[in-house]
Coordinates of C-alpha atoms in Angstrom, one line a residue:
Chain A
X1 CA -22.2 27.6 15.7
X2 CA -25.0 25.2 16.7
X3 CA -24.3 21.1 16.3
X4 CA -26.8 21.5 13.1
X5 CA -24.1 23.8 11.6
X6 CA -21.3 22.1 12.6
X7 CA -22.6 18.5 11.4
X8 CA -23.2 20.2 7.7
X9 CA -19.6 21.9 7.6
X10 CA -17.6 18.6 9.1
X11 CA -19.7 16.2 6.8
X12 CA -19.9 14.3 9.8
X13 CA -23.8 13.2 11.7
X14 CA -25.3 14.2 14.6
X15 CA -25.5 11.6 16.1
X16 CA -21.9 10.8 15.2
X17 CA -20.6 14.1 16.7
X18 CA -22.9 12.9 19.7
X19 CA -20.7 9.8 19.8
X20 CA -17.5 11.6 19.4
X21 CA -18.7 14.2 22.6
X22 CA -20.1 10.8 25.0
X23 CA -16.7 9.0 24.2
X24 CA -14.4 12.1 25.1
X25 CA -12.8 12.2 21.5
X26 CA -14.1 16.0 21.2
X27 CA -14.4 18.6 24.4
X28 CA -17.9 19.8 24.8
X29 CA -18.9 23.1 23.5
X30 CA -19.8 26.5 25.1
X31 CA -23.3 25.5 26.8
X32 CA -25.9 28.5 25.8
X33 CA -28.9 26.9 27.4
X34 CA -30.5 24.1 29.1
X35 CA -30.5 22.6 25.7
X36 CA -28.0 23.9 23.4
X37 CA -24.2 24.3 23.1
X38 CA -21.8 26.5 20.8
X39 CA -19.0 25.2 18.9
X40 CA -16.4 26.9 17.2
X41 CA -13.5 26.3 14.5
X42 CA -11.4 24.9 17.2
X43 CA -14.1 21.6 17.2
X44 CA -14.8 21.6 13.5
X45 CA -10.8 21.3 13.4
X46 CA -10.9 18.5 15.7
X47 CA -14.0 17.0 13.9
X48 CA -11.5 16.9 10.4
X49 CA -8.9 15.3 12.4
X50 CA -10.9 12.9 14.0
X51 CA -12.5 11.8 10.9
X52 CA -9.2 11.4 9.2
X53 CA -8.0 9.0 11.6
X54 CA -11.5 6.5 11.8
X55 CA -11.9 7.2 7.8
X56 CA -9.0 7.5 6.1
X57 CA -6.6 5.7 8.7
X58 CA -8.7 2.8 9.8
X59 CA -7.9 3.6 13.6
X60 CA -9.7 2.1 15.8
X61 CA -11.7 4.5 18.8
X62 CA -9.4 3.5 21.2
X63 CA -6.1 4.8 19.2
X64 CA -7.5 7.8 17.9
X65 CA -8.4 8.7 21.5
X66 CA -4.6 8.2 22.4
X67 CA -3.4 10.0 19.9
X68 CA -5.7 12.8 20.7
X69 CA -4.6 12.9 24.0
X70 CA -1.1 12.9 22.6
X71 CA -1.9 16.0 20.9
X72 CA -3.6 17.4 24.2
X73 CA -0.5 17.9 26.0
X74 CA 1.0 21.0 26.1
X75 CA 4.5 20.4 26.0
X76 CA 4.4 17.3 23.5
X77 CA 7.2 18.9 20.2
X78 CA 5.1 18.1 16.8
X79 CA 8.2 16.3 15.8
X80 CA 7.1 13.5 18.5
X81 CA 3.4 14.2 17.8
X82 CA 3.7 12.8 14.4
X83 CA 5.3 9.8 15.6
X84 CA 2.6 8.9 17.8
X85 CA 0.2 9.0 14.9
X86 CA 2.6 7.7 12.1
X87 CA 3.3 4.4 14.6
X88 CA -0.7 4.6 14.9
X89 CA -1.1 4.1 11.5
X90 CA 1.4 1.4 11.0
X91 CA -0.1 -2.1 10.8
X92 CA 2.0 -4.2 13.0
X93 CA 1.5 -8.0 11.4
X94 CA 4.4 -9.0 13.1
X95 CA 4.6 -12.6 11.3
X96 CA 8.3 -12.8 12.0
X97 CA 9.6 -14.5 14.9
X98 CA 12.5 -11.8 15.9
X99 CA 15.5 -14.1 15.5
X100 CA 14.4 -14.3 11.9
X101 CA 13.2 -10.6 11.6
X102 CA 17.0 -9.5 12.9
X103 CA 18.4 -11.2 9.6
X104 CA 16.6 -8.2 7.9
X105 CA 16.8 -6.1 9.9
X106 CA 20.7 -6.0 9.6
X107 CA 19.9 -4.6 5.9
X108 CA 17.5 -2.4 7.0
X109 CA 20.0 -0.8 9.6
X110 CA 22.7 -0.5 6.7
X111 CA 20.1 1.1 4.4
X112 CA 19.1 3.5 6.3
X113 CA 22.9 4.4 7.6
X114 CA 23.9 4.6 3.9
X115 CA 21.1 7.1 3.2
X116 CA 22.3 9.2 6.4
X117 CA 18.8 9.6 7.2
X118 CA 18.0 10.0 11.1
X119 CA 15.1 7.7 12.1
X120 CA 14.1 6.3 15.8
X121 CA 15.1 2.4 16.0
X122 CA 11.7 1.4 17.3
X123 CA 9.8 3.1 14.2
X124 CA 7.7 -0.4 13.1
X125 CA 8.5 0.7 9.6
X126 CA 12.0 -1.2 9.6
X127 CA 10.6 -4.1 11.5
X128 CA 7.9 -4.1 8.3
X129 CA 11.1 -3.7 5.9
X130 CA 12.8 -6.6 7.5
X131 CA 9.5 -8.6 7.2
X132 CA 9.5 -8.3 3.7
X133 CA 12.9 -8.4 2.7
X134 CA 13.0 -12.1 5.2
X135 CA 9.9 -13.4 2.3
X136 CA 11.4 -12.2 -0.3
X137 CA 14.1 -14.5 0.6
X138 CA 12.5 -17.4 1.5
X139 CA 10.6 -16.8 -1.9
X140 CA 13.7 -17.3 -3.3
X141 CA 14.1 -13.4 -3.9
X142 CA 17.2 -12.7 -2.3
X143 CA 18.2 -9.1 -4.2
X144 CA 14.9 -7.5 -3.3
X145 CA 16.7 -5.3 -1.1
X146 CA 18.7 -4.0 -4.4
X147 CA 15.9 -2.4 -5.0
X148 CA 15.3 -0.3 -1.5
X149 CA 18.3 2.2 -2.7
X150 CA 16.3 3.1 -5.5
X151 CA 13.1 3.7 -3.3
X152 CA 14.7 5.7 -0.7
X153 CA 16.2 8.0 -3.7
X154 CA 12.6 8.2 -4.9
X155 CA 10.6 8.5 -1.1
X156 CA 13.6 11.4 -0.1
X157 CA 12.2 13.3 -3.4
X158 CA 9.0 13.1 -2.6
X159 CA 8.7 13.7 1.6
X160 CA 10.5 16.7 0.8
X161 CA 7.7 17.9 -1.3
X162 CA 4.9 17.0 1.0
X163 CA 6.3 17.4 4.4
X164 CA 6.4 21.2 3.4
X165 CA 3.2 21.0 2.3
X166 CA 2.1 19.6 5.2
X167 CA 3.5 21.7 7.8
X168 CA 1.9 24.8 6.1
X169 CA -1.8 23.6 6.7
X170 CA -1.3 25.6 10.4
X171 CA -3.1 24.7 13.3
X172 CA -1.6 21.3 14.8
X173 CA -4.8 19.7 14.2
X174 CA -4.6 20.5 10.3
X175 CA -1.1 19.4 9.9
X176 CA -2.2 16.0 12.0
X177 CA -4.9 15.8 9.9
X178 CA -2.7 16.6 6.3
X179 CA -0.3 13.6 7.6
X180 CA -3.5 11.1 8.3
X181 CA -4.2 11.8 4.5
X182 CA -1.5 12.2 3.1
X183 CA 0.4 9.3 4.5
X184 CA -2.9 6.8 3.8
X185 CA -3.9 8.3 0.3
X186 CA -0.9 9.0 -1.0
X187 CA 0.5 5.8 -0.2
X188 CA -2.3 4.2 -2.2
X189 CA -1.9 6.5 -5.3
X190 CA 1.8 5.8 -5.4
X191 CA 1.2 2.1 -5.1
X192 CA -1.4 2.3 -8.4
X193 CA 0.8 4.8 -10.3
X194 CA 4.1 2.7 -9.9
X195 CA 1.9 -0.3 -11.4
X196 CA 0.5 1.9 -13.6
X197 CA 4.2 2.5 -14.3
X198 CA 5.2 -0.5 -15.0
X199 CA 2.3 -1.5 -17.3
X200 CA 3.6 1.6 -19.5
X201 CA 7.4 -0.1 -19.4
X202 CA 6.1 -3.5 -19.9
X203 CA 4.6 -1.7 -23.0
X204 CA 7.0 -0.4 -24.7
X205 CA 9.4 -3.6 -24.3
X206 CA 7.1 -6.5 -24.7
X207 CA 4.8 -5.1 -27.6
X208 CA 7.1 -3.3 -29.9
X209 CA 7.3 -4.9 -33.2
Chain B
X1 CA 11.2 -36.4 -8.4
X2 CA 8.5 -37.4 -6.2
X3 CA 5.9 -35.6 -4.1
X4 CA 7.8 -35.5 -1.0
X5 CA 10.8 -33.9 -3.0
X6 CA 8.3 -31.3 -4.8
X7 CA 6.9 -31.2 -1.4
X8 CA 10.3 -30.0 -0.1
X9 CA 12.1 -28.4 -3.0
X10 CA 8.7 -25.9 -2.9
X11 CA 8.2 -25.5 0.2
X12 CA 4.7 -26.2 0.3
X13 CA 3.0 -29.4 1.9
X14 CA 2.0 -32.6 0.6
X15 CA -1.9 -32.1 1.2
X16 CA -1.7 -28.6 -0.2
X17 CA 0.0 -30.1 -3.1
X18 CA -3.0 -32.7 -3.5
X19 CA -5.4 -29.7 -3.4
X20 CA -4.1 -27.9 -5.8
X21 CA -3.8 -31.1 -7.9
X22 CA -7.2 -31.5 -7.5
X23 CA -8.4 -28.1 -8.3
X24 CA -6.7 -28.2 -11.4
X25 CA -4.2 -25.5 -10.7
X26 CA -0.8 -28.2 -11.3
X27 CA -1.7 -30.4 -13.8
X28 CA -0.5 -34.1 -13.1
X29 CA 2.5 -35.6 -12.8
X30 CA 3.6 -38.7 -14.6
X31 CA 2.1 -41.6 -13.6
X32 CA 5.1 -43.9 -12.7
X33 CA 3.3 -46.9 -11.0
X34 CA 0.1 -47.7 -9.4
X35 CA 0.0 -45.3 -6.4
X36 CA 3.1 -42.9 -7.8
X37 CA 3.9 -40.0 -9.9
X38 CA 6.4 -37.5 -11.1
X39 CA 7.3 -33.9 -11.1
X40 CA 9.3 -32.1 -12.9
X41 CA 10.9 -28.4 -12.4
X42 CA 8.0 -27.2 -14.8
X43 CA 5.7 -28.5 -11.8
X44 CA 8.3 -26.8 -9.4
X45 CA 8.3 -23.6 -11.2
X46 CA 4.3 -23.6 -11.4
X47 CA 3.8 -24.1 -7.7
X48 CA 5.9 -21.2 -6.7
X49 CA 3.8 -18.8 -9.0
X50 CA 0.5 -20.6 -7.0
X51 CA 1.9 -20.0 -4.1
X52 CA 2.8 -16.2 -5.2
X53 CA -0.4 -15.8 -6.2
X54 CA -2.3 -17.0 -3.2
X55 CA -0.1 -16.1 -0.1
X56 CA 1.7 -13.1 -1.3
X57 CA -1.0 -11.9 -3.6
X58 CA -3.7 -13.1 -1.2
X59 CA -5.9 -14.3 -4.4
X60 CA -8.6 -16.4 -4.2
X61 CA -8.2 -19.7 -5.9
X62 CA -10.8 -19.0 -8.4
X63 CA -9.0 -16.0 -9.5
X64 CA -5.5 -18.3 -9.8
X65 CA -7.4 -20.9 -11.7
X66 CA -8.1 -17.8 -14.3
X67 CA -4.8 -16.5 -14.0
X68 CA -3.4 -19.9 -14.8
X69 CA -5.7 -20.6 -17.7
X70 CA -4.7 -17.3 -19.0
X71 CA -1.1 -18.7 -18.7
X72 CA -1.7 -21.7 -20.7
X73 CA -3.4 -20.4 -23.7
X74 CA -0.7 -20.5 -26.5
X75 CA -1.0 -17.6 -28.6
X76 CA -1.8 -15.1 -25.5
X77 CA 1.4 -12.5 -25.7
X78 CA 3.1 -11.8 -22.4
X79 CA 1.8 -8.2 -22.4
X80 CA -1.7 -9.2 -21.8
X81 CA -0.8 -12.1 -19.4
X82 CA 1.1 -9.5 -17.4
X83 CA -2.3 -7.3 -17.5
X84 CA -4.6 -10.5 -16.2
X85 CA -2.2 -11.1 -13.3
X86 CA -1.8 -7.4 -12.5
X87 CA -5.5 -6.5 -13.0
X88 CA -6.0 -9.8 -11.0
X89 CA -3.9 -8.4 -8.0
X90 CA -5.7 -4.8 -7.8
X91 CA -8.6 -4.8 -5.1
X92 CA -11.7 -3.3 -6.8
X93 CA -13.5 -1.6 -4.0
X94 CA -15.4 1.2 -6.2
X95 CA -16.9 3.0 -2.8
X96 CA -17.9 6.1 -5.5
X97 CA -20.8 5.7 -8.0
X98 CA -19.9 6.4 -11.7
X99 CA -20.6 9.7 -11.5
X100 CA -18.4 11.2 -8.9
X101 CA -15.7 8.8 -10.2
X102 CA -15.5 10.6 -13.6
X103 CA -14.7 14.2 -11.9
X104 CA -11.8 12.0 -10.9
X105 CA -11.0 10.7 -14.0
X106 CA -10.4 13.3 -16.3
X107 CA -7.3 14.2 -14.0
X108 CA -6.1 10.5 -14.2
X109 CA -6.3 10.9 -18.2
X110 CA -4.7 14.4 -18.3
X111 CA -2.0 12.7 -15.7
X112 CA -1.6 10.0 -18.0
X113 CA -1.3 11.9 -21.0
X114 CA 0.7 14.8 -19.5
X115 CA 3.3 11.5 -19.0
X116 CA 2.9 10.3 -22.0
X117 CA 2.2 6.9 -20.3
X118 CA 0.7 3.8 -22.9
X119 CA -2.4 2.6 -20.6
X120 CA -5.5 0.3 -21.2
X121 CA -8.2 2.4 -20.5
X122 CA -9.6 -0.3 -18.7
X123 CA -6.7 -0.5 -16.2
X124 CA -8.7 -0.6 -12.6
X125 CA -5.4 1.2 -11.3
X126 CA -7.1 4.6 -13.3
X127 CA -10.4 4.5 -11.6
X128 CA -8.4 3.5 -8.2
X129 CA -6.6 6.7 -9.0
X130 CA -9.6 8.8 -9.1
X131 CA -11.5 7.3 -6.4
X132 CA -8.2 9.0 -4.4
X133 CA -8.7 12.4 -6.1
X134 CA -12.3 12.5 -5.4
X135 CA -12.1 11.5 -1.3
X136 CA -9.1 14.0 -1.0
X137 CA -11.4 16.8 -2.7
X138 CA -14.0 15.5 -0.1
X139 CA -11.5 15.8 2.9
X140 CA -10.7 19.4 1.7
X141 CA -7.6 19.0 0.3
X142 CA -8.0 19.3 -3.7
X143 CA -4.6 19.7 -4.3
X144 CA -3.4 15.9 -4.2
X145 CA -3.6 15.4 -7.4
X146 CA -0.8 18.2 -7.8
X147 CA 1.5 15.4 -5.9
X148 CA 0.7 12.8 -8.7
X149 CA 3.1 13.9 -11.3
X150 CA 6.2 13.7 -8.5
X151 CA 4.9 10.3 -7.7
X152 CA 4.7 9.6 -11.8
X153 CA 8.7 10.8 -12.3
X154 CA 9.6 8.8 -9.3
X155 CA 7.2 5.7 -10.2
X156 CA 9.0 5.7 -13.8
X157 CA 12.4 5.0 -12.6
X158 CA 11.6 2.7 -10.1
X159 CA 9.6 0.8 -13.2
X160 CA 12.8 0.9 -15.3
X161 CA 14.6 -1.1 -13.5
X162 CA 12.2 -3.4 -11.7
X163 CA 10.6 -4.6 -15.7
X164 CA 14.2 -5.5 -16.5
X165 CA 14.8 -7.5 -13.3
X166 CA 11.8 -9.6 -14.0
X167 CA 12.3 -10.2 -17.9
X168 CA 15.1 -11.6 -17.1
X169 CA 14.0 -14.2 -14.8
X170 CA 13.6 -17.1 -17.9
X171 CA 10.3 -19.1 -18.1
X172 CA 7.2 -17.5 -18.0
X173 CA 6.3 -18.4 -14.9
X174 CA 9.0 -17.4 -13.4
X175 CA 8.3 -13.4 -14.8
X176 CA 4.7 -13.7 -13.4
X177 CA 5.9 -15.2 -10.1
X178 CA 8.3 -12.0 -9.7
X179 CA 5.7 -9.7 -11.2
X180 CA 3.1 -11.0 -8.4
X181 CA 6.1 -10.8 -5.5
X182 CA 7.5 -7.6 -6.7
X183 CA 4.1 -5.7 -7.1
X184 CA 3.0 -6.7 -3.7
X185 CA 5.9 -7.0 -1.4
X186 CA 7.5 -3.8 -3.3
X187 CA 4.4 -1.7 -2.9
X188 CA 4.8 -2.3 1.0
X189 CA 8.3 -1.8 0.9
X190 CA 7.6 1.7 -1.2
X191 CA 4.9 2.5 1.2
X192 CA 7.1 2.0 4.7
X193 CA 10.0 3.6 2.7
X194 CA 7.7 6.3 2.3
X195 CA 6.7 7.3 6.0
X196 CA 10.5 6.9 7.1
X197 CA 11.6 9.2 4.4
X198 CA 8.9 11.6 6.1
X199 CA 10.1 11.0 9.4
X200 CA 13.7 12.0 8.1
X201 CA 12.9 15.5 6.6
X202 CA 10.7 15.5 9.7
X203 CA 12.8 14.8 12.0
X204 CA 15.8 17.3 10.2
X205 CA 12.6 20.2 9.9
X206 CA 11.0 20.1 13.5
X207 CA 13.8 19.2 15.5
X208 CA 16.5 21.8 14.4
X209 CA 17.4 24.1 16.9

C-alpha cells in the first residue's frame, strides 16, 4: 500500500509516519519509484505499536526507539521483550533515598516470596511498592501493607486472564502492542472501578436507615 | 500545645502551618497571649487530612478549601462528604466530546447494573470508565470492556475490606484522611501489583521449557 493508505488504516498522519521513517522508528518501505514507496502489514503492525507506546504509554521518542530495537533482535525470548517495555513504562520517581526505600523493600521481598511468584529483583515495580508502603508509614499508615495480600490474590486472578489474551494477538508486535494497552488502560479502569467500588460499599454501610 | 509542637507532632513546618492558617484551611488556635496560641489534637488531626489532600492527593488548595468546607457543614452525612473528597481526587481530563463518550457509557451502565453496584450517576469515575472503552475500540481492541467485570469481582473484595479499615479510624477526619491516602497510594500499589502479577504468569508462560 501507498503512505496515503497506510496513514488512513493506522490513524496515524503523514507527516507523522514521515517523522516516524526520518527518526528510524519504522524501516522504509519497498521504493517503486523516484517518488513512491510500498508498505505492507509488517509497517502498519509497527505503526500500531509505535503509536501505543507515544499514545497510550507516554514514552518518550528516545525509549520507544530502544524498545524497538529491543524487539529488532533476533535472538531477544518475548519473555525479556516484555520486560524491556514493562520497565519502559514504569515511572521511576524514585523519592526515596535507598536506605529508607530498603525498609520497604524488606516487605516487598516477603510478599512476593509468600505469593511464590517468580519476579526479577531489579523490576522498578517493588522499588515503587517499597516507596509507598515507606509514606504510608510516615503518614502514620503502618498496616497498608495488610492490604498488598489481598491485591496480589486479586492481580494473580486477573494477569491470568489477560496475559492469555495477550499472547493470542500473534505477531510480536501485536502482543507488544496488547501489553502497551493493556497494562496503561487497564490499569486506569481498575483504578476507577475499585473507587467505583468502594462508593458502592460506602453505600450500603453509611446510608442504610 | 504550641506551634513548634504542632509543627513537629505533624510533621509539617511552621511557615506552612502559617499559610494554611492564613488561607483559612486550620482555623485558629487559641489565643493564649499577645504573640501566642494553641492547638489542640483537632488542629493535629485537620493538618494531616491537609496534608493528605495536597501531597498525597496532589489537590490544589482551592479544591481543599472546598473539601474542608464540605467537612464543616453540620448536617452533610458522611456518604456525600466521602463523594466531594473522592470526586475531588478524580482527574477530569474528558479528551472525548459528548458524543463518542456516550457509546462508552452505555457499557459503564450495563457494567454497573450487571453488578448490581449503587452509583451517582454523576460519578466522573463512569465517564473516566468510558473514555477507556472508547480509546481501546479506537486502538482496535473492542474487547476490554469484556475484562471489566473480572476487574468489578476483584475491585469488590478489595472494597470490603478497605471501607471497614477506614470506618474504623474515629473522627471524621481521620476516615477522610485514610480515604484520600488509601485511594491514591492503594491505586499505585494495585497498579504495580498489577504488572508484577503479569510478569509472574509471564515469566511461568514464556519461559517454560
Amino acid at each position: 500500500m501507498r503512505i496515503a493508505e497506510l496513514s488512513r488504516q493506522a490513524n496515524v498522519s503523514i507527516p507523522t509516519i514521515k517523522y516516524y521513517l526520518r527518526e528510524g522508528l519504522l524501516s522504509p518501505g519497498e521504493r517503486t519509484s523516484r517518488n513512491q514507496a510500498s508498505y505492507d502489514e509488517t509497517h502498519l503492525g509497527r505503526l500500531r505499536l509505535i503509536r501505543a507506546l507515544i499514545d497510550v504509554g507516554k514514552l518518550p521518542v528516545a525509549t520507544v526507539r530502544e524498545v524497538l530495537s529491543t524487539l529488532d533482535e533476533p535472538d531477544m525470548p518475548l519473555h525479556e521483550v516484555l520486560g524491556v517495555v514493562s520497565a519502559s513504562l514504569c515511572e521511576r520517581r524514585q523519592t526515596e533515598p535507598d536506605d529508607v526505600l530498603a525498609a520497604g523493600r524488606e516487605d516487598v521481598d516477603a510478599l512476593i516470596e509468600r505469593h511464590g511468584w517468580q519476579i526479577a529483583d531489579d523490576t522498578p515495580e517493588l522499588d515503587v511498592l517499597a516507596g509507598i508502603i515507606v509514606s504510608a508509614r510516615r503518614l502514620g499508615h503502618p498496616h497498608i501493607a495488610d492490604a498488598f495480600d489481598n491485591y496480589c490474590e486479586a492481580a494473580a486472578a486477573i494477569a491470568e486472564v489477560e496475559v492469555g489474551y495477550v499472547s493470542e494477538l500473534g505477531t510480536v508486535e501485536n502482543v507488544l502492542e496488547g501489553v502497551v494497552v493493556g497494562t496503561v488502560l487497564g490499569e486506569a479502569a481498575l483504578a476507577a472501578i475499585r473507587r467505583l467500588a468502594h462508593q458502592n460499599v460506602s453505600a450500603r454501610r453509611f446510608t442504610e436507615s
